[in-house]
Coordinates of C-alpha atoms and ligand atoms in Angstrom, one line a residue:
M1 CA 96.6 56.2 107.4
S2 CA 98.9 53.5 108.6
D3 CA 102.5 54.6 109.1
P4 CA 104.5 52.3 106.8
S5 CA 107.7 53.4 108.3
G6 CA 106.8 51.4 111.3
G7 CA 105.3 54.0 113.7
P8 CA 102.8 52.9 116.3
A9 CA 101.8 49.5 115.1
T10 CA 98.1 48.9 114.5
R11 CA 97.1 45.4 113.7
H12 CA 96.6 45.2 110.0
T13 CA 94.3 42.4 109.1
D14 CA 93.4 42.2 105.5
P15 CA 89.6 41.6 105.5
V16 CA 89.9 38.8 103.0
L17 CA 92.6 37.1 105.0
A18 CA 90.7 37.2 108.3
H19 CA 93.0 34.7 109.8
A20 CA 94.0 35.1 113.5
P21 CA 97.8 35.1 113.6
G22 CA 99.1 31.7 114.3
D23 CA 95.9 30.2 113.1
T24 CA 96.7 26.8 111.8
R25 CA 93.2 25.5 111.0
T26 CA 93.7 22.4 108.9
A27 CA 92.1 22.1 105.5
T28 CA 90.3 19.0 104.3
A29 CA 92.6 16.3 102.8
A30 CA 92.1 17.3 99.2
F31 CA 93.2 20.8 99.9
A32 CA 96.3 20.2 102.0
T33 CA 99.6 21.2 100.6
G34 CA 102.3 20.1 103.0
P35 CA 104.9 22.7 104.1
L36 CA 108.3 22.6 102.4
H37 CA 111.5 23.2 104.5
V38 CA 114.7 24.5 103.1
D39 CA 118.1 23.0 104.1
A40 CA 118.9 25.5 106.8
D41 CA 122.6 24.9 107.0
R42 CA 123.2 25.2 103.3
F43 CA 121.0 28.3 103.1
L44 CA 122.6 30.1 106.0
A45 CA 126.1 29.2 104.6
A46 CA 125.2 30.8 101.3
L47 CA 123.9 33.9 103.0
R48 CA 127.0 34.2 105.1
G49 CA 129.1 33.6 102.0
L50 CA 127.4 36.5 100.3
A51 CA 128.1 38.7 103.3
Q52 CA 131.9 38.3 102.7
I53 CA 131.5 40.2 99.4
G54 CA 131.8 43.9 99.6
G55 CA 132.6 44.1 103.4
D56 CA 133.7 47.6 104.3
P57 CA 136.1 49.0 107.1
Q58 CA 133.1 50.1 109.2
G59 CA 131.9 46.5 109.5
G60 CA 129.0 47.0 107.0
I61 CA 128.6 45.8 103.4
T62 CA 129.2 48.2 100.5
R63 CA 128.3 46.2 97.4
L64 CA 127.0 48.9 95.2
G65 CA 124.9 48.4 92.2
L66 CA 126.7 47.8 88.9
S67 CA 130.0 47.6 90.9
A68 CA 132.6 44.8 90.6
E69 CA 131.5 43.6 94.1
E70 CA 127.9 43.1 92.9
G71 CA 129.4 41.1 89.9
R72 CA 131.3 38.9 92.4
A73 CA 128.2 38.3 94.3
R74 CA 126.6 37.1 91.1
E75 CA 129.5 34.8 90.4
F76 CA 129.4 33.4 93.9
L77 CA 125.8 32.4 93.5
Q78 CA 126.3 31.1 90.0
D79 CA 128.8 28.7 91.4
L80 CA 126.4 27.6 94.1
A81 CA 123.6 27.2 91.5
E82 CA 125.9 25.0 89.4
K83 CA 126.8 22.8 92.4
A84 CA 123.0 22.5 93.0
G85 CA 122.5 21.2 89.5
L86 CA 120.8 24.3 88.3
T87 CA 121.7 26.6 85.4
S88 CA 122.2 30.4 85.5
D89 CA 122.9 33.3 83.3
I90 CA 123.4 37.1 83.5
D91 CA 121.1 39.2 81.4
P92 CA 122.2 42.3 79.5
A93 CA 121.1 44.6 82.5
G94 CA 123.3 42.6 84.9
N95 CA 120.4 40.6 86.5
L96 CA 121.2 37.0 87.6
L97 CA 118.7 34.4 86.5
I98 CA 118.7 30.8 87.8
R99 CA 116.6 28.0 86.3
R100 CA 116.1 24.3 86.4
Q101 CA 118.3 22.3 84.0
D102 CA 115.1 21.1 82.1
A103 CA 113.2 24.5 82.4
D104 CA 110.4 24.7 79.9
P105 CA 111.0 28.0 77.9
H106 CA 107.4 28.2 76.8
R107 CA 105.6 28.2 80.2
P108 CA 104.7 31.4 82.1
V109 CA 107.2 32.0 84.8
V110 CA 106.7 32.2 88.6
L111 CA 109.7 34.6 89.3
F112 CA 111.1 35.0 92.8
G113 CA 114.1 36.8 94.3
S114 CA 115.3 40.2 95.3
H115 CA 118.4 42.5 94.7
L116 CA 122.1 41.8 95.3
D117 CA 123.3 45.3 95.8
T118 CA 123.5 47.3 99.0
V119 CA 123.6 50.9 100.1
R120 CA 126.9 52.3 101.4
Q121 CA 127.8 50.7 104.7
G122 CA 124.7 48.7 104.5
G123 CA 123.7 45.5 106.1
W124 CA 124.2 41.8 105.1
L125 CA 120.5 41.0 104.6
D126 CA 118.7 43.8 102.6
G127 CA 118.2 42.2 99.2
A128 CA 120.8 39.4 99.6
Y129 CA 118.5 37.5 101.9
G130 CA 115.8 37.2 99.3
V131 CA 118.2 36.1 96.5
A132 CA 119.9 33.5 98.7
A133 CA 116.5 32.2 99.8
A134 CA 115.3 32.1 96.1
L135 CA 118.3 29.9 95.2
E136 CA 117.6 27.6 98.1
A137 CA 113.9 27.4 97.4
L138 CA 114.6 26.4 93.8
T139 CA 117.1 23.9 94.9
V140 CA 114.7 22.3 97.4
L141 CA 111.8 22.2 94.8
V142 CA 114.1 20.3 92.5
E143 CA 115.7 18.1 95.2
T144 CA 112.3 17.0 96.7
G145 CA 110.8 16.4 93.2
A146 CA 108.0 18.8 94.0
T147 CA 105.3 18.7 91.3
I148 CA 105.9 21.6 89.0
D149 CA 102.8 22.0 86.8
G150 CA 101.7 25.0 84.7
F151 CA 104.4 27.6 85.6
E152 CA 108.2 27.5 85.4
P153 CA 110.1 28.6 88.6
V154 CA 112.9 31.1 88.0
A155 CA 115.1 32.7 90.7
V156 CA 116.4 36.3 90.2
G157 CA 119.0 38.5 91.7
F158 CA 118.3 42.1 90.4
A159 CA 121.1 44.6 89.7
N160 CA 121.3 48.1 91.3
E161 CA 118.0 48.3 93.2
E162 CA 119.4 50.9 95.6
G163 CA 120.8 53.3 93.1
A164 CA 123.7 54.1 95.5
L165 CA 126.5 54.4 92.9
V166 CA 124.6 54.8 89.6
Q167 CA 121.8 56.9 90.9
Y168 CA 119.1 55.1 89.1
P169 CA 117.2 52.8 91.5
F170 CA 115.4 49.6 90.5
W171 CA 117.8 49.4 87.5
G172 CA 117.6 45.7 87.0
S173 CA 113.8 45.2 87.6
R174 CA 113.1 48.3 85.4
A175 CA 115.2 46.7 82.6
M176 CA 113.2 43.5 83.0
A177 CA 109.8 45.3 83.1
G178 CA 110.7 47.4 80.1
S179 CA 110.5 50.7 82.2
L180 CA 114.2 51.7 82.0
D181 CA 114.7 55.2 80.5
A182 CA 115.1 54.9 76.8
D183 CA 118.2 57.1 76.9
S184 CA 119.8 55.1 79.7
E185 CA 123.2 55.8 78.1
K186 CA 122.9 59.3 79.6
I187 CA 122.7 58.1 83.2
V188 CA 125.8 58.8 85.1
D189 CA 127.2 58.3 88.7
R190 CA 128.0 61.2 91.0
E191 CA 131.4 61.6 89.4
G192 CA 129.8 61.7 85.9
R193 CA 131.0 58.2 84.9
P194 CA 128.4 56.6 82.6
A195 CA 126.1 53.8 83.9
W196 CA 127.0 51.9 80.7
E197 CA 130.7 51.8 81.7
H198 CA 129.8 50.4 85.1
L199 CA 127.4 47.9 83.5
L200 CA 130.1 46.7 81.1
S201 CA 132.6 46.1 83.9
A202 CA 129.9 44.3 85.9
G203 CA 129.4 41.8 83.1
G204 CA 126.3 43.4 81.5
E205 CA 125.8 44.3 77.8
P206 CA 124.4 47.9 77.5
E207 CA 124.0 47.6 73.7
R208 CA 121.6 44.7 74.3
L209 CA 119.5 46.2 77.1
A210 CA 116.3 45.9 75.1
E211 CA 116.8 42.1 75.2
A212 CA 116.5 42.2 79.0
V213 CA 112.8 43.1 78.8
W214 CA 110.4 40.2 79.4
P215 CA 107.3 40.3 77.2
A216 CA 103.9 40.9 78.8
G217 CA 102.4 37.7 80.2
R218 CA 105.7 36.0 80.5
I219 CA 105.7 36.5 84.3
A220 CA 102.7 34.8 85.9
A221 CA 103.6 36.0 89.4
F222 CA 106.5 37.5 91.3
L223 CA 107.4 36.8 94.9
E224 CA 110.0 38.7 97.0
L225 CA 111.1 37.6 100.4
H226 CA 112.7 40.5 102.3
I227 CA 113.6 41.6 105.8
E228 CA 111.0 44.1 107.1
Q229 CA 113.6 46.8 107.8
G230 CA 111.3 48.3 110.4
P231 CA 110.1 47.4 114.0
V232 CA 106.5 46.2 113.5
L233 CA 107.0 42.4 113.5
E234 CA 109.5 42.3 116.3
R235 CA 107.3 44.6 118.4
L236 CA 104.3 42.4 117.9
G237 CA 106.2 39.2 118.3
L238 CA 105.1 37.9 114.9
D239 CA 107.1 35.6 112.6
I240 CA 105.9 36.7 109.1
G241 CA 104.6 39.8 107.4
V242 CA 102.2 39.3 104.5
V243 CA 102.8 42.5 102.6
D244 CA 99.6 44.2 101.4
G245 CA 101.1 47.3 99.9
I246 CA 104.5 49.0 99.1
V247 CA 105.1 52.7 99.4
G248 CA 105.7 55.0 96.5
R249 CA 108.6 57.4 96.5
T250 CA 109.7 60.6 94.8
I251 CA 113.5 61.4 94.8
F252 CA 114.6 65.0 94.3
T253 CA 118.0 66.4 93.3
C254 CA 118.5 70.0 94.4
E255 CA 121.2 72.6 93.8
V256 CA 121.4 75.7 96.1
R257 CA 123.5 78.4 94.5
G258 CA 124.7 81.3 96.7
E259 CA 127.9 83.2 96.6
Q260 CA 131.3 81.9 97.8
Q261 CA 132.9 84.5 100.0
H262 CA 135.4 85.2 102.8
A263 CA 134.0 84.1 106.1
G264 CA 135.7 86.9 108.0
T265 CA 135.4 90.0 105.8
T266 CA 131.8 89.5 104.4
P267 CA 129.2 91.3 106.6
M268 CA 126.4 89.0 107.6
R269 CA 123.8 91.2 105.8
D270 CA 125.7 90.9 102.5
R271 CA 125.9 87.1 102.4
R272 CA 124.2 84.6 100.1
D273 CA 125.1 81.6 102.1
A274 CA 124.1 78.4 100.2
L275 CA 124.5 76.1 103.3
V276 CA 122.3 78.3 105.5
S277 CA 119.5 78.2 102.8
A278 CA 120.0 74.5 102.3
A279 CA 119.7 74.0 106.1
Q280 CA 116.4 75.9 106.0
L281 CA 115.2 73.6 103.1
V282 CA 116.3 70.5 105.0
A283 CA 114.2 71.5 107.9
R284 CA 111.2 72.1 105.6
V285 CA 111.6 68.6 104.0
E286 CA 111.3 67.1 107.5
S287 CA 108.3 69.2 108.2
L288 CA 106.4 67.6 105.3
A289 CA 106.2 64.3 107.2
T290 CA 105.9 65.8 110.8
T291 CA 104.1 69.0 111.3
L292 CA 102.4 69.1 107.9
D293 CA 101.7 65.3 107.7
A294 CA 101.7 65.6 103.9
C295 CA 103.4 62.3 103.5
S296 CA 104.5 59.4 105.7
T297 CA 108.3 60.0 105.5
A298 CA 110.5 62.8 104.2
T299 CA 114.3 62.6 104.3
V300 CA 117.5 64.4 103.1
G301 CA 120.1 61.6 103.0
Y302 CA 122.8 63.2 100.8
L303 CA 124.2 66.7 101.1
D304 CA 127.5 68.0 99.5
V305 CA 128.9 71.4 100.5
S306 CA 131.2 73.3 98.2
P307 CA 134.0 74.3 98.8
N308 CA 133.5 72.8 102.3
T309 CA 136.2 74.8 104.1
V310 CA 135.9 76.3 107.5
N311 CA 136.7 79.9 106.5
T312 CA 134.7 80.2 103.3
I313 CA 131.0 80.9 103.0
P314 CA 129.6 78.0 100.9
G315 CA 128.6 79.0 97.5
L316 CA 127.1 75.7 96.4
V317 CA 125.2 72.9 98.1
R318 CA 123.9 69.8 96.3
L319 CA 121.4 67.6 98.1
N320 CA 119.0 64.7 97.4
A321 CA 115.7 64.5 99.2
E322 CA 113.0 61.8 99.1
I323 CA 109.4 61.6 100.2
R324 CA 107.3 58.4 100.6
D325 CA 103.7 57.3 101.1
T326 CA 101.3 54.5 100.4
D327 CA 99.0 57.0 98.8
A328 CA 100.0 58.5 95.4
A329 CA 97.9 61.6 95.9
R330 CA 99.7 62.5 99.1
I331 CA 103.0 62.1 97.4
Q332 CA 101.8 64.6 94.7
V333 CA 100.8 67.1 97.5
G334 CA 104.3 66.6 99.1
E335 CA 106.0 67.3 95.7
R336 CA 104.0 70.5 95.2
L337 CA 104.6 71.7 98.8
L338 CA 108.3 71.1 98.5
G339 CA 108.4 73.1 95.3
S340 CA 106.7 76.1 96.9
M341 CA 109.0 75.8 100.0
A342 CA 112.1 76.0 97.8
E343 CA 110.8 79.1 96.0
H344 CA 110.1 80.7 99.4
V345 CA 113.5 80.0 100.8
A346 CA 115.2 81.3 97.6
Q347 CA 113.2 84.5 97.6
A348 CA 113.8 85.1 101.3
S349 CA 117.6 84.5 101.1
G350 CA 118.5 85.6 97.6
V351 CA 120.0 82.3 96.6
E352 CA 119.0 80.2 93.5
I353 CA 117.4 76.9 94.2
D354 CA 117.1 74.3 91.4
L355 CA 114.9 71.5 92.6
R356 CA 114.1 68.6 90.2
V357 CA 112.3 65.3 90.5
S358 CA 114.9 62.6 89.6
D359 CA 112.9 59.5 90.2
R360 CA 109.3 58.4 90.9
S361 CA 108.0 55.0 91.9
T362 CA 104.3 54.5 92.5
P363 CA 102.7 52.8 95.5
V364 CA 101.4 49.4 94.7
R365 CA 99.1 46.8 96.3
T366 CA 100.1 43.1 96.3
D367 CA 98.0 40.5 94.7
I368 CA 95.1 39.2 96.9
G369 CA 95.5 35.6 95.6
L370 CA 99.2 35.6 96.3
R371 CA 98.6 37.0 99.8
S372 CA 96.2 34.2 100.6
V373 CA 98.7 31.5 99.4
I374 CA 101.5 33.1 101.5
A375 CA 99.3 33.3 104.5
S376 CA 98.3 29.7 104.1
A377 CA 101.9 28.7 103.7
A378 CA 102.8 30.5 106.9
S379 CA 99.9 28.9 108.8
S380 CA 100.8 25.4 107.5
L381 CA 104.3 26.0 108.9
G382 CA 102.8 27.0 112.3
L383 CA 104.1 30.5 111.9
S384 CA 102.2 33.6 113.1
W385 CA 101.7 36.3 110.5
Q386 CA 99.8 39.5 109.7
A387 CA 99.1 41.7 106.7
M388 CA 101.2 44.9 106.7
P389 CA 102.5 47.7 104.4
S390 CA 106.1 48.1 103.4
G391 CA 107.7 51.5 104.2
A392 CA 110.7 50.5 102.0
G393 CA 110.6 50.3 98.2
H394 CA 111.3 47.0 96.5
D395 CA 111.9 45.6 93.0
A396 CA 108.5 43.9 93.4
Q397 CA 106.8 47.3 92.9
I398 CA 108.4 47.7 89.5
I399 CA 107.5 44.1 88.4
A400 CA 104.0 44.9 89.6
A401 CA 103.5 46.7 86.3
R402 CA 104.0 43.3 84.5
A403 CA 102.6 40.7 87.0
P404 CA 100.8 40.1 90.2
I405 CA 103.2 40.4 93.1
G406 CA 103.5 38.9 96.6
M407 CA 106.0 39.9 99.4
I408 CA 107.0 38.1 102.5
F409 CA 108.7 39.8 105.5
V410 CA 110.7 38.5 108.4
P411 CA 111.5 40.6 111.5
S412 CA 114.5 42.9 111.6
K413 CA 116.3 43.2 115.0
G414 CA 115.5 46.6 116.5
G415 CA 113.9 47.4 113.2
V416 CA 117.3 48.5 111.9
S417 CA 118.4 48.4 108.3
H418 CA 120.6 50.3 105.8
S419 CA 123.2 50.0 108.6
P420 CA 126.1 47.7 109.5
V421 CA 124.1 46.5 112.5
E422 CA 121.2 45.2 110.3
D423 CA 120.4 41.7 111.6
T424 CA 117.7 39.0 111.9
E425 CA 117.7 35.8 114.0
A426 CA 118.9 32.7 112.0
R427 CA 115.6 30.9 113.0
A428 CA 113.6 33.7 111.5
L429 CA 115.7 33.7 108.3
V430 CA 115.0 30.0 107.8
A431 CA 111.3 30.4 108.7
G432 CA 110.9 33.0 105.9
A433 CA 112.8 30.8 103.4
D434 CA 110.4 28.0 104.4
V435 CA 107.4 30.2 103.7
L436 CA 108.8 31.1 100.3
A437 CA 109.5 27.5 99.4
T438 CA 106.0 26.4 100.6
T439 CA 104.3 29.2 98.8
L440 CA 106.1 28.2 95.6
A441 CA 105.3 24.5 96.0
A442 CA 101.6 25.5 96.4
L443 CA 101.7 27.8 93.4
L444 CA 103.5 25.3 91.2
G445 CA 102.0 22.2 92.5
G446 CA 99.1 22.1 90.0
G447 CA 97.0 19.0 90.8
P448 CA 93.2 18.9 90.8
V449 CA 93.0 22.6 91.8
R450 CA 94.7 23.4 88.5
R451 CA 91.5 22.3 86.7
F452 CA 89.6 25.0 88.7
N453 CA 92.2 27.6 87.7
A454 CA 91.7 26.7 84.1
L455 CA 87.9 26.8 84.1
P456 CA 86.2 29.5 81.9
G457 CA 84.9 32.4 84.2
D458 CA 81.2 31.6 84.0
E459 CA 81.8 27.9 84.7
A460 CA 84.0 28.7 87.7
R461 CA 81.2 31.1 88.9
G462 CA 78.5 28.4 88.5
L463 CA 80.6 25.9 90.5
L464 CA 81.1 28.4 93.3
I465 CA 77.4 29.4 93.4
D466 CA 76.6 25.7 93.8
C467 CA 79.2 25.4 96.5
L468 CA 78.3 28.5 98.5
G469 CA 74.5 28.3 98.0
C470 CA 73.8 31.5 96.1
D471 CA 75.4 34.2 93.9
G472 CA 76.6 37.4 95.5
P473 CA 79.8 39.5 96.1
W474 CA 81.4 36.6 97.9
I475 CA 81.7 34.7 94.6
D476 CA 83.9 37.6 93.3
V477 CA 86.0 37.6 96.5
V478 CA 86.8 33.9 95.8
L479 CA 87.3 34.2 92.1
A480 CA 89.7 37.1 92.7
R481 CA 92.3 34.5 93.7
R482 CA 92.4 32.7 90.4
P483 CA 94.7 31.6 88.8
Y484 CA 96.7 31.2 92.0
W485 CA 94.2 28.9 93.6
T486 CA 96.1 26.2 95.3
A487 CA 95.0 23.4 97.6
R488 CA 95.1 25.4 100.7
S489 CA 94.1 28.8 99.5
V490 CA 90.7 27.4 98.2
V491 CA 89.7 26.9 101.8
T492 CA 91.1 30.3 102.9
A493 CA 89.2 32.0 100.1
V494 CA 85.8 30.3 100.8
R495 CA 86.2 30.8 104.6
S496 CA 87.2 34.4 104.3
A497 CA 84.4 35.1 101.8
V498 CA 81.7 33.6 104.1
A499 CA 83.3 35.3 107.1
A500 CA 83.1 38.7 105.5
A501 CA 79.7 38.2 103.7
E502 CA 76.7 40.4 104.4
H503 CA 74.2 39.2 107.0
S504 CA 71.4 39.0 104.3
L505 CA 73.6 37.0 101.9
V506 CA 74.3 34.4 104.6
I507 CA 70.6 34.1 105.4
S508 CA 69.6 33.6 101.7
A509 CA 72.4 31.0 101.2
A510 CA 71.3 29.1 104.3
N511 CA 67.7 29.2 103.2
A512 CA 68.7 27.9 99.8
R513 CA 70.5 25.1 101.6
A514 CA 67.5 24.3 103.7
R515 CA 65.3 24.1 100.5
A516 CA 67.9 21.8 99.0
G517 CA 67.8 19.7 102.2
D518 CA 71.5 20.3 102.9
T519 CA 70.9 21.9 106.3
R520 CA 68.4 21.3 109.2
T521 CA 65.9 24.1 109.0
S522 CA 65.6 27.5 107.3
L523 CA 66.8 30.5 109.1
S524 CA 65.1 33.6 110.4
P525 CA 67.1 36.9 110.5
E526 CA 67.6 36.4 114.2
S527 CA 69.3 32.9 113.8
D528 CA 72.8 32.3 115.1
L529 CA 74.8 33.4 112.1
E530 CA 78.2 32.2 113.4
E531 CA 76.9 28.6 113.4
T532 CA 75.4 29.1 110.0
R533 CA 78.5 30.6 108.5
K534 CA 80.5 27.5 109.7
E535 CA 78.0 25.2 108.3
L536 CA 78.0 27.0 104.9
V537 CA 81.8 26.8 104.8
T538 CA 81.8 23.0 105.6
I539 CA 79.2 22.3 102.9
A540 CA 81.1 24.5 100.4
C541 CA 84.4 22.8 101.1
R542 CA 82.8 19.4 100.9
R543 CA 81.2 20.2 97.5
L544 CA 84.5 21.7 96.2
E545 CA 86.4 18.6 97.3
G546 CA 83.8 16.4 95.6
W547 CA 84.2 18.5 92.4
L548 CA 88.0 18.5 92.6
G549 CA 88.2 14.8 93.4
A550 CA 85.9 13.9 90.5
Ligands
HGY601 O1 115.1 52.8 99.9 C1 114.4 51.7 99.9 O2 113.3 51.7 100.4 C2 115.0 50.5 99.4 O3 115.9 49.9 100.4 N1 115.6 50.6 98.2
MN602 MN1 117.5 48.9 100.7
MN603 MN1 115.9 45.9 99.6

């Protein structure tokens, strides 16, 4: 079980993307989609401008979801979008959407972006980086006159992903995906102020929240560029993370009710000290992800003691806990274990413990086709990359219920995030934005490969059998990338499929080739398969190029 929180890094290589990091093998002419570069100065200026909104006395950024600061960040980006000749609007949930002036309202959308809010005393890049890069990528696509065929590109800045003020994480993406609680008017912040009041003051329209939902099929794909927020890429000296999965998370609210008493006159044996019991529970939460290895991370990040005075035994403690894992079954075990631990602490100390699940997000896999397009884009930019999981949650995992998702990571300095010292090298920030822009150009670029994406399934299968030499599981591996086949990912798909194919399949394909006169001689099981695999890929790409060019 890989440790998504960035523990001892093992090299994740997605079997289908069996590229060696830094592999910049060139594709044949018909498949080449050139890299697209952002305007680095303009992009970094936008990012630094965002960092001025919500600065706090500790030197961090406190731009909480559905707050006035988040609203100012949206306005700042709307102003930049207008200067770039784009159009923008705020949906009823407070999400910022940026489109081309002549956007086609009827085409499926390739959506890309991240969130604009931060945690308390957070960093300048978590979320904001992906939104500023989305604006820049859309600007460059329009400026360079990139071919936009088949899908409509839309940039998004989601509202309240963190849930730091209004404790309802993924607010904006859930509103868009139609998974916001029906009775969202009951959601309140810690002080009991309704979410709808915050939304109104942030420029949203709570009464029209239902209109923020995008119908099924409207989003063809979603891409999120984000800082890794962990140490893996920096430790391995890699430029880009091609995210293959995002952790699931369960958040608990918990009240520990004891008895408020005088600290000096109450004998130790007569106490029901809510903080002592809460402390025992906090230690048990930590044990879920350490001694018990029930889930990959377990944390208590919020604890409030009442009445919180030195000479009074605490009568009430409120705390929030969260557990995470890439495996939903392990999260369920963690939930059950924590429930029984709370019962045990309550019985042993005579306090009441009310533990509830306040939010669940499920672990998701990213889309295999989008992973290969991102990997190809990184390679075409000469950047090293590897597949890896995300230990952080992201809006992408909510949108995954409505569309295939892809995520791109850049390294975090020291692996630090959710902290004023969160930072990433400017060169790496620009590289990530280039990968986003190049990936989008490939997805949107249409061209002859578009015809392949539009082929009925059986015809596409027939074409691939002709190209690869015989039917077999490798055909499914390659078809799995439709409809995101792009110039470069075709080659990646075929090469990966042949590289991963069973020994016997390679032999039968090569013998079929020999019978058709495509290759020198038929093969015996002892033949040098590596050479044969390369020959099969060359023939397959030549045939594909012939078909595409026809
Ligand atoms: O907590 C997270 O994983 C994300 O930063 N919301
Ligand atoms: Mn975050
Ligand atoms: Mn984030």
